[in-house]
Amino acid sequence: MDFQQHGYRATKPRARASPPSGGPLLFDDTSSGPPPMNRGQDPGVGNLFADPMASAAMMYGSSLANQGKDIVNKEINRFMSVNKLKYFFAVDTRYVMKKLLLLMFPYTHQDWEVRYHRDTPLTPRHDVNAPDLYIPTMAFITYILLAGMALGIQKRFSPEVLGLCASTALVWIIIEVLVMLLSLYLLTVHTDLSTFDLVAYSGYKYVGMILTVLCGLLFGSDGYFAALAWSSCALMFFIVRSLKMKILSSFSADSMGVGTSAKPHFRLYITFALAAFQPIIIYWLTAHLVR
Amino acid sequence: MAKRISAALTLTNIQPYLLFAMSGFDNTDFFQSSYSVDDQNQGGYGYSDPNDPYSKQYEYSQPMGYSAPPGMMQPQQPYMGQIYQPTPAFTPVSPQSMYGSSFEDEPPLLEELGINFDHIWQKTLTVLHPLKAADGSIMNETDLAGPMVFCLAFGATLLLTGKIQFGYVYGISAIGCLGMYCLLNLMSMTGVSFGCVASVLGYCLLPMITLSSFGVLFSLQGMLGMILTATIIGWCSFSASKIFISALAMDGQQLLVAYPCALLYGVFALISVF
C-alpha cells in the first residue's frame, strides 16, 4: 500500500490533487499549476501519453511552472511577509462600519488603546482600535475613480489624467510614510509601529478626501470647504489620539540614555506635525477636482 | 519472519512488473510500472541489495504472485483504475487503442475541451437569481468559456452603440481580476486561484450585458438610466459577493467583498453609459 502510494505520488504532477469539496467532479480546476488534464477522459490519457516525449515535455513544463511560482513567492516574501499583511485584512463588516464612523466622528470614543492577546495585537475583527489596510486600499481606489468621475463631469477627463491622479496620490503616501519612518528612526523612538501600520494611518485620510470631494461636487464651493474643515478636524483628532498611545507612551521603555526629558517633546512634535500635515495634503489633492 | 515480510513487500514492489508480464505489452501499465520502478530505485526500499536472491524468488513465485495475495492486490487495483483507467487495471487493453487513438474511444469533444453546458447553465442561473443562496461547490471547476462568451457579448452590445472598446473591456477585466485575486487571497482563510476569481467575475458580468443592451435602445444618461445603472451594479456585485462568500466560507464579509466588485462593475457601467 505504501509503495503503491509512493508510486502514485511520483506521478502526482500529472494527476492533480483533488479540489477541496466534492460533488460530481467532471472537470478539474484548470488554473492551479499543472497543465489541464481531465480525469473523466481516462482512455484519452493513454492517447495523450502514448508518446513518452510528449508526456515528458508536459511534466517538464508543469515543473517549470511550479518553479516559477515558487520563485515569485520567494521574491515577494523577501520584501514583505504575506502573513503579516493578512493580519491587516482580517476585517469584517462591523469593524469597517465602526471604523468609518470613528474616522468621521472620533470625539466620543473613549478607549483608544490597542488591545493585545498574549503579546500579539488583536486582529481588526476583534478590536476597533487596530489599524487595517482594507479601508485605506478601498478608499484609495474609490478616490481615484471619484476623481475620474469628477473630471468627467467637468469635461476634463482623459485616461492620462486618471493615471496622473493615481500616481500623485501614491507618491504622496510614499513620501509621508518615508518621512515618518525617518523621523522615528532619527529620534530613536522605539515603537512597535511597523511600516504597514504607518501606511494604514496615512491611508485613512482618503476617507476624508472622498467625503470632501463628494460634498464639493454636490454642494459647490461652500460645501467643499465645510467638508474640508470637518474632515480635517476629525482626522487630526483621530491621528493624535491613536498615535499618542503608540509613540508617546514608549519613552519609559528606553530609559537607558540621558536626555530622556527631551524625548517626549520631540515625539509630541512628530505626532502634531503628522496631524497638521493631513489637512494640507487633503486640500492639495482635492482642490483641483472641485474647481 | 522478517524475510517473509520483506518478500511480501518485494512482491508488492514488483506487482506492476507482474501486470506488465501478465497483460502483455500494455502501454499504460508499462508507463505506470516505469514510474514505480524509478520510485523504488530512488527510494531504495532495499531493492538493490537482495536483488539476486529475490529476483530468483520472483521468477519462482510468478504464478503465485499473481493469485496468492489477492487481498493485497485488489485494494490496489481500483486505486490505480480510478486514476488511470475507468476499468480495473487487469483488463488488457489492445495496443492499437493506446497508440493509434481509435475514433470510438475518444471522449466527446466538449468533454475534452472542458465545456460542460449543464454547469454553465447552473452558474448562469445562480447569477440571475441573486436572492437565492448559492452552492459553494459549483465554483470548484473554473471554466473560462462562459466568461469569455459574456465578455464578447458585452463588447458586441457596446459595438451596437458605436463604441469599439473591446480593448478597454479586456484590460479592465484583467486588472480587476488581478486586484480581486490579491484582495481575496489576503482576506480569506483559504486561498483562491486566479481562474476561480476570473470565472466568477466573468459570470456576474451577465446583468451588465442587459444594461448595455438597454443603452442601445435609449440613452442611459438621464435619471432613469442612472437608476437602472445603480440597480444593475448592485445586482452584479451582490451575486459575485454571494458566490465568493459561499465558495470561500468567509463570514461577515459579504459587503466587504461586494464593495470592490461594485467598483469594478462601476467601471464597466461607466464604459457603457459614457
mmCIF file of C-alpha atoms in Angstrom, chain A:
data_model
loop_
_atom_site.group_PDB
_atom_site.id
_atom_site.type_symbol
_atom_site.label_atom_id
_atom_site.label_comp_id
_atom_site.label_asym_id
_atom_site.label_seq_id
_atom_site.Cartn_x
_atom_site.Cartn_y
_atom_site.Cartn_z
ATOM 1 C CA MET A 1 0.000 0.000 0.000
ATOM 2 C CA ASP A 2 2.773 2.301 0.930
ATOM 3 C CA PHE A 3 4.741 1.611 -2.209
ATOM 4 C CA GLN A 4 1.708 1.984 -4.342
ATOM 5 C CA GLN A 5 1.052 5.343 -2.821
ATOM 6 C CA HIS A 6 4.613 6.291 -3.417
ATOM 7 C CA GLY A 7 4.247 5.275 -6.991
ATOM 8 C CA TYR A 8 1.158 7.424 -7.193
ATOM 9 C CA ARG A 9 2.894 10.336 -5.623
ATOM 10 C CA ALA A 10 5.619 10.176 -8.227
ATOM 11 C CA THR A 11 3.024 10.685 -10.886
ATOM 12 C CA LYS A 12 1.256 13.385 -8.951
ATOM 13 C CA PRO A 13 2.357 16.287 -11.156
ATOM 14 C CA ARG A 14 0.458 14.549 -13.897
ATOM 15 C CA ALA A 15 -2.703 13.830 -11.968
ATOM 16 C CA ARG A 16 -3.690 16.862 -9.986
ATOM 17 C CA ALA A 17 -4.700 16.879 -6.359
ATOM 18 C CA SER A 18 -8.435 16.878 -5.877
ATOM 19 C CA PRO A 19 -10.195 20.185 -5.111
ATOM 20 C CA PRO A 20 -11.461 20.771 -1.575
ATOM 21 C CA SER A 21 -15.146 19.844 -1.754
ATOM 22 C CA GLY A 22 -16.825 17.019 -3.576
ATOM 23 C CA GLY A 23 -19.733 16.987 -5.917
ATOM 24 C CA PRO A 24 -19.878 15.442 -9.326
ATOM 25 C CA LEU A 25 -16.375 16.206 -10.385
ATOM 26 C CA LEU A 26 -16.252 16.191 -14.110
ATOM 27 C CA PHE A 27 -13.612 18.790 -14.681
ATOM 28 C CA ASP A 28 -10.740 19.834 -12.566
ATOM 29 C CA ASP A 29 -9.666 23.253 -11.556
ATOM 30 C CA THR A 30 -7.607 24.195 -14.531
ATOM 31 C CA SER A 31 -5.865 27.179 -13.095
ATOM 32 C CA SER A 32 -3.648 25.854 -10.379
ATOM 33 C CA GLY A 33 -0.307 24.709 -11.656
ATOM 34 C CA PRO A 34 -0.021 21.717 -13.971
ATOM 35 C CA PRO A 35 -1.466 21.760 -17.459
ATOM 36 C CA PRO A 36 -5.121 20.815 -17.738
ATOM 37 C CA MET A 37 -5.959 17.166 -17.720
ATOM 38 C CA ASN A 38 -9.349 15.679 -17.144
ATOM 39 C CA ARG A 39 -9.819 12.544 -15.152
ATOM 40 C CA GLY A 40 -13.033 11.901 -16.990
ATOM 41 C CA GLN A 41 -11.286 11.006 -20.167
ATOM 42 C CA ASP A 42 -9.282 8.108 -18.967
ATOM 43 C CA PRO A 43 -8.895 6.287 -22.267
ATOM 44 C CA GLY A 44 -7.786 9.648 -23.543
ATOM 45 C CA VAL A 45 -4.944 9.609 -21.073
ATOM 46 C CA GLY A 46 -3.438 6.721 -22.870
ATOM 47 C CA ASN A 47 -3.959 8.555 -26.137
ATOM 48 C CA LEU A 48 -2.259 11.690 -24.902
ATOM 49 C CA PHE A 49 0.673 9.960 -23.384
ATOM 50 C CA ALA A 50 1.251 7.332 -25.948
ATOM 51 C CA ASP A 51 4.274 9.343 -26.881
ATOM 52 C CA PRO A 52 6.637 9.418 -23.906
ATOM 53 C CA MET A 53 8.300 12.512 -25.260
ATOM 54 C CA ALA A 54 5.070 14.482 -25.083
ATOM 55 C CA SER A 55 4.392 13.329 -21.578
ATOM 56 C CA ALA A 56 7.935 14.112 -20.529
ATOM 57 C CA ALA A 57 7.610 17.543 -22.073
ATOM 58 C CA MET A 58 4.355 18.138 -20.237
ATOM 59 C CA MET A 59 5.935 17.052 -16.956
ATOM 60 C CA TYR A 60 8.839 19.370 -17.576
ATOM 61 C CA GLY A 61 6.507 22.213 -18.389
ATOM 62 C CA SER A 62 4.467 21.743 -15.256
ATOM 63 C CA SER A 63 7.579 21.517 -13.125
ATOM 64 C CA LEU A 64 8.806 24.738 -14.727
ATOM 65 C CA ALA A 65 5.510 26.400 -13.893
ATOM 66 C CA ASN A 66 5.774 25.262 -10.305
ATOM 67 C CA GLN A 67 9.322 26.517 -10.104
ATOM 68 C CA GLY A 68 8.259 29.856 -11.490
ATOM 69 C CA LYS A 69 5.501 30.135 -8.930
ATOM 70 C CA ASP A 70 7.943 29.265 -6.143
ATOM 71 C CA ILE A 71 10.388 31.893 -7.319
ATOM 72 C CA VAL A 72 7.683 34.559 -7.398
ATOM 73 C CA ASN A 73 6.550 33.633 -3.909
ATOM 74 C CA LYS A 74 10.081 33.692 -2.612
ATOM 75 C CA GLU A 75 10.781 37.104 -4.076
ATOM 76 C CA ILE A 76 7.573 38.535 -2.683
ATOM 77 C CA ASN A 77 8.323 37.076 0.725
ATOM 78 C CA ARG A 78 11.709 38.742 0.696
ATOM 79 C CA PHE A 79 10.131 42.172 0.660
ATOM 80 C CA MET A 80 7.098 41.694 2.773
ATOM 81 C CA SER A 81 5.675 38.847 4.719
ATOM 82 C CA VAL A 82 2.278 37.901 3.409
ATOM 83 C CA ASN A 83 1.158 36.645 6.810
ATOM 84 C CA LYS A 84 1.748 39.984 8.392
ATOM 85 C CA LEU A 85 -0.160 41.584 5.555
ATOM 86 C CA LYS A 86 -3.040 39.162 6.085
ATOM 87 C CA TYR A 87 -3.406 40.457 9.641
ATOM 88 C CA PHE A 88 -4.364 43.835 8.267
ATOM 89 C CA PHE A 89 -7.049 42.391 6.028
ATOM 90 C CA ALA A 90 -8.747 40.266 8.666
ATOM 91 C CA VAL A 91 -11.718 42.576 8.901
ATOM 92 C CA ASP A 92 -15.425 42.207 8.867
ATOM 93 C CA THR A 93 -18.325 44.477 8.068
ATOM 94 C CA ARG A 94 -18.983 45.584 11.658
ATOM 95 C CA TYR A 95 -15.397 46.694 12.119
ATOM 96 C CA VAL A 96 -15.415 48.663 8.878
ATOM 97 C CA MET A 97 -18.644 50.436 9.791
ATOM 98 C CA LYS A 98 -17.390 51.343 13.247
ATOM 99 C CA LYS A 99 -14.051 52.497 11.933
ATOM 100 C CA LEU A 100 -15.595 54.712 9.283
ATOM 101 C CA LEU A 101 -17.808 56.259 11.932
ATOM 102 C CA LEU A 102 -14.756 56.759 14.106
ATOM 103 C CA LEU A 103 -12.847 58.436 11.315
ATOM 104 C CA MET A 104 -15.605 60.926 10.747
ATOM 105 C CA PHE A 105 -16.634 61.475 14.350
ATOM 106 C CA PRO A 106 -13.901 60.467 16.797
ATOM 107 C CA TYR A 107 -14.847 62.821 19.602
ATOM 108 C CA THR A 108 -16.985 60.481 21.621
ATOM 109 C CA HIS A 109 -14.732 57.463 21.545
ATOM 110 C CA GLN A 110 -13.262 56.729 24.953
ATOM 111 C CA ASP A 111 -10.783 53.929 24.786
ATOM 112 C CA TRP A 112 -8.048 54.307 22.190
ATOM 113 C CA GLU A 113 -5.765 51.581 23.402
ATOM 114 C CA VAL A 114 -4.960 48.744 21.047
ATOM 115 C CA ARG A 115 -5.785 45.528 22.804
ATOM 116 C CA TYR A 116 -3.363 42.641 22.942
ATOM 117 C CA HIS A 117 -3.793 38.945 23.340
ATOM 118 C CA ARG A 118 -0.684 37.296 24.738
ATOM 119 C CA ASP A 119 1.751 39.731 23.163
ATOM 120 C CA THR A 120 0.188 39.730 19.734
ATOM 121 C CA PRO A 121 -2.169 42.514 18.845
ATOM 122 C CA LEU A 122 -5.744 41.508 18.235
ATOM 123 C CA THR A 123 -6.908 41.371 14.661
ATOM 124 C CA PRO A 124 -9.073 44.233 13.472
ATOM 125 C CA ARG A 125 -12.079 41.957 13.687
ATOM 126 C CA HIS A 126 -11.909 41.988 17.443
ATOM 127 C CA ASP A 127 -10.515 45.400 18.197
ATOM 128 C CA VAL A 128 -11.793 48.585 16.680
ATOM 129 C CA ASN A 129 -8.606 50.456 17.512
ATOM 130 C CA ALA A 130 -6.361 48.202 15.459
ATOM 131 C CA PRO A 131 -5.230 49.613 12.121
ATOM 132 C CA ASP A 132 -6.210 47.789 8.975
ATOM 133 C CA LEU A 133 -5.327 48.087 5.330
ATOM 134 C CA TYR A 134 -8.698 47.278 3.810
ATOM 135 C CA ILE A 135 -10.180 50.722 4.386
ATOM 136 C CA PRO A 136 -7.143 52.654 3.075
ATOM 137 C CA THR A 137 -6.907 50.471 -0.036
ATOM 138 C CA MET A 138 -10.582 50.730 -0.872
ATOM 139 C CA ALA A 139 -10.598 54.437 -0.094
ATOM 140 C CA PHE A 140 -7.613 54.993 -2.368
ATOM 141 C CA ILE A 141 -9.234 53.201 -5.282
ATOM 142 C CA THR A 142 -12.544 54.937 -4.668
ATOM 143 C CA TYR A 143 -10.748 58.257 -4.602
ATOM 144 C CA ILE A 144 -9.148 57.580 -7.976
ATOM 145 C CA LEU A 145 -12.465 56.579 -9.523
ATOM 146 C CA LEU A 146 -14.196 59.559 -7.964
ATOM 147 C CA ALA A 147 -11.510 61.850 -9.325
ATOM 148 C CA GLY A 148 -12.099 60.370 -12.763
ATOM 149 C CA MET A 149 -15.816 60.930 -12.419
ATOM 150 C CA ALA A 150 -15.382 64.493 -11.159
ATOM 151 C CA LEU A 151 -13.118 65.307 -14.072
ATOM 152 C CA GLY A 152 -15.559 63.633 -16.431
ATOM 153 C CA ILE A 153 -18.402 65.774 -15.149
ATOM 154 C CA GLN A 154 -16.298 68.845 -15.788
ATOM 155 C CA LYS A 155 -15.446 67.516 -19.244
ATOM 156 C CA ARG A 156 -11.778 67.414 -18.372
ATOM 157 C CA PHE A 157 -11.460 63.668 -18.394
ATOM 158 C CA SER A 158 -8.866 61.633 -20.207
ATOM 159 C CA PRO A 159 -7.223 58.360 -19.144
ATOM 160 C CA GLU A 160 -3.866 60.080 -18.759
ATOM 161 C CA VAL A 161 -5.261 62.432 -16.142
ATOM 162 C CA LEU A 162 -6.560 59.461 -14.208
ATOM 163 C CA GLY A 163 -3.140 57.879 -14.220
ATOM 164 C CA LEU A 164 -1.608 61.181 -13.169
ATOM 165 C CA CYS A 165 -4.007 61.497 -10.273
ATOM 166 C CA ALA A 166 -3.382 57.961 -9.114
ATOM 167 C CA SER A 167 0.369 58.255 -9.226
ATOM 168 C CA THR A 168 0.356 61.614 -7.471
ATOM 169 C CA ALA A 169 -1.663 60.243 -4.591
ATOM 170 C CA LEU A 170 0.523 57.166 -4.367
ATOM 171 C CA VAL A 171 3.700 59.225 -4.315
ATOM 172 C CA TRP A 172 2.361 61.405 -1.537
ATOM 173 C CA ILE A 173 1.610 58.339 0.581
ATOM 174 C CA ILE A 174 5.101 57.021 0.000
ATOM 175 C CA ILE A 175 6.663 60.348 0.897
ATOM 176 C CA GLU A 176 4.642 60.616 4.069
ATOM 177 C CA VAL A 177 5.473 57.099 5.210
ATOM 178 C CA LEU A 178 9.162 57.579 4.463
ATOM 179 C CA VAL A 179 9.311 60.870 6.345
ATOM 180 C CA MET A 180 7.592 59.305 9.333
ATOM 181 C CA LEU A 181 9.953 56.351 9.308
ATOM 182 C CA LEU A 182 12.956 58.625 9.000
ATOM 183 C CA SER A 183 11.912 60.876 11.835
ATOM 184 C CA LEU A 184 11.071 57.962 14.087
ATOM 185 C CA TYR A 185 14.448 56.462 13.329
ATOM 186 C CA LEU A 186 16.432 59.663 13.803
ATOM 187 C CA LEU A 187 14.870 60.406 17.129
ATOM 188 C CA THR A 188 15.360 56.803 18.223
ATOM 189 C CA VAL A 189 11.805 56.366 19.144
ATOM 190 C CA HIS A 190 11.187 52.724 19.832
ATOM 191 C CA THR A 191 7.655 51.971 18.923
ATOM 192 C CA ASP A 192 6.012 48.910 17.590
ATOM 193 C CA LEU A 193 4.745 50.806 14.603
ATOM 194 C CA SER A 194 5.629 48.816 11.541
ATOM 195 C CA THR A 195 5.684 50.139 8.011
ATOM 196 C CA PHE A 196 2.243 48.691 7.342
ATOM 197 C CA ASP A 197 0.845 50.486 10.390
ATOM 198 C CA LEU A 198 2.162 53.778 9.070
ATOM 199 C CA VAL A 199 0.738 53.078 5.626
ATOM 200 C CA ALA A 200 -2.604 52.335 7.249
ATOM 201 C CA TYR A 201 -2.690 55.522 9.282
ATOM 202 C CA SER A 202 -1.546 57.508 6.316
ATOM 203 C CA GLY A 203 -4.230 55.976 4.139
ATOM 204 C CA TYR A 204 -7.097 56.833 6.441
ATOM 205 C CA LYS A 205 -7.081 60.365 5.109
ATOM 206 C CA TYR A 206 -8.552 59.130 1.840
ATOM 207 C CA VAL A 207 -11.862 58.581 3.584
ATOM 208 C CA GLY A 208 -11.914 62.255 4.472
ATOM 209 C CA MET A 209 -10.861 63.126 0.946
ATOM 210 C CA ILE A 210 -13.731 61.168 -0.575
ATOM 211 C CA LEU A 211 -16.218 62.890 1.702
ATOM 212 C CA THR A 212 -14.765 66.278 0.823
ATOM 213 C CA VAL A 213 -14.890 65.670 -2.910
ATOM 214 C CA LEU A 214 -18.474 64.390 -2.719
ATOM 215 C CA CYS A 215 -19.624 67.410 -0.768
ATOM 216 C CA GLY A 216 -17.778 69.664 -3.161
ATOM 217 C CA LEU A 217 -19.492 68.055 -6.139
ATOM 218 C CA LEU A 218 -22.925 68.100 -4.584
ATOM 219 C CA PHE A 219 -22.952 71.428 -2.759
ATOM 220 C CA GLY A 220 -20.398 73.555 -4.575
ATOM 221 C CA SER A 221 -17.601 75.563 -3.072
ATOM 222 C CA ASP A 222 -19.232 76.170 0.326
ATOM 223 C CA GLY A 223 -19.909 72.501 0.788
ATOM 224 C CA TYR A 224 -16.329 71.724 -0.180
ATOM 225 C CA PHE A 225 -14.788 73.996 2.419
ATOM 226 C CA ALA A 226 -17.194 72.946 5.133
ATOM 227 C CA ALA A 227 -16.474 69.283 4.498
ATOM 228 C CA LEU A 228 -12.755 70.029 4.313
ATOM 229 C CA ALA A 229 -12.820 71.689 7.726
ATOM 230 C CA TRP A 230 -14.887 68.920 9.284
ATOM 231 C CA SER A 231 -12.836 66.031 7.952
ATOM 232 C CA SER A 232 -9.544 67.765 8.747
ATOM 233 C CA CYS A 233 -10.502 68.290 12.369
ATOM 234 C CA ALA A 234 -11.819 64.772 12.733
ATOM 235 C CA LEU A 235 -8.755 63.283 11.124
ATOM 236 C CA MET A 236 -6.334 65.337 13.197
ATOM 237 C CA PHE A 237 -8.091 64.306 16.376
ATOM 238 C CA PHE A 238 -8.070 60.682 15.280
ATOM 239 C CA ILE A 239 -4.378 60.649 14.388
ATOM 240 C CA VAL A 240 -3.286 62.365 17.575
ATOM 241 C CA ARG A 241 -5.335 60.125 19.832
ATOM 242 C CA SER A 242 -4.311 56.928 18.035
ATOM 243 C CA LEU A 243 -0.615 57.605 17.767
ATOM 244 C CA LYS A 244 -0.306 59.138 21.205
ATOM 245 C CA MET A 245 -0.584 55.682 22.689
ATOM 246 C CA LYS A 246 1.991 54.222 20.408
ATOM 247 C CA ILE A 247 4.615 56.924 20.138
ATOM 248 C CA LEU A 248 4.451 58.823 23.357
ATOM 249 C CA SER A 249 3.957 56.005 25.769
ATOM 250 C CA SER A 250 7.059 54.114 24.804
ATOM 251 C CA PHE A 251 9.552 56.506 26.306
ATOM 252 C CA SER A 252 9.555 54.547 29.510
ATOM 253 C CA ALA A 253 10.999 51.570 27.691
ATOM 254 C CA ASP A 254 14.268 53.194 26.658
ATOM 255 C CA SER A 255 15.188 54.986 29.823
ATOM 256 C CA MET A 256 18.795 53.986 29.482
ATOM 257 C CA GLY A 257 20.304 57.098 27.908
ATOM 258 C CA VAL A 258 20.382 60.573 29.264
ATOM 259 C CA GLY A 259 18.189 63.273 27.974
ATOM 260 C CA THR A 260 15.008 61.326 28.289
ATOM 261 C CA SER A 261 13.325 64.522 29.239
ATOM 262 C CA ALA A 262 13.874 65.903 25.745
ATOM 263 C CA LYS A 263 12.332 62.865 24.110
ATOM 264 C CA PRO A 264 8.686 63.397 24.932
ATOM 265 C CA HIS A 265 8.795 66.846 23.348
ATOM 266 C CA PHE A 266 10.094 65.551 20.055
ATOM 267 C CA ARG A 267 7.556 62.791 19.991
ATOM 268 C CA LEU A 268 4.806 65.271 20.607
ATOM 269 C CA TYR A 269 6.150 67.387 17.762
ATOM 270 C CA ILE A 270 6.156 64.400 15.455
ATOM 271 C CA THR A 271 2.595 63.488 16.267
ATOM 272 C CA PHE A 272 1.337 67.013 15.830
ATOM 273 C CA ALA A 273 3.299 67.508 12.649
ATOM 274 C CA LEU A 274 1.744 64.416 11.199
ATOM 275 C CA ALA A 275 -1.673 65.587 12.216
ATOM 276 C CA ALA A 276 -1.134 69.058 10.772
ATOM 277 C CA PHE A 277 0.062 67.558 7.506
ATOM 278 C CA GLN A 278 -3.289 65.926 6.855
ATOM 279 C CA PRO A 279 -5.417 68.980 6.008
ATOM 280 C CA ILE A 280 -2.678 70.336 3.772
ATOM 281 C CA ILE A 281 -2.492 67.207 1.720
ATOM 282 C CA ILE A 282 -6.254 66.807 1.590
ATOM 283 C CA TYR A 283 -6.573 70.290 0.180
ATOM 284 C CA TRP A 284 -3.715 69.733 -2.238
ATOM 285 C CA LEU A 285 -5.143 66.570 -3.698
ATOM 286 C CA THR A 286 -8.778 67.592 -3.933
ATOM 287 C CA ALA A 287 -8.853 71.271 -4.758
ATOM 288 C CA HIS A 288 -8.309 70.802 -8.462
ATOM 289 C CA LEU A 289 -11.220 68.388 -8.646
ATOM 290 C CA VAL A 290 -13.937 70.722 -7.471
ATOM 291 C CA ARG A 291 -12.870 73.939 -9.034
#
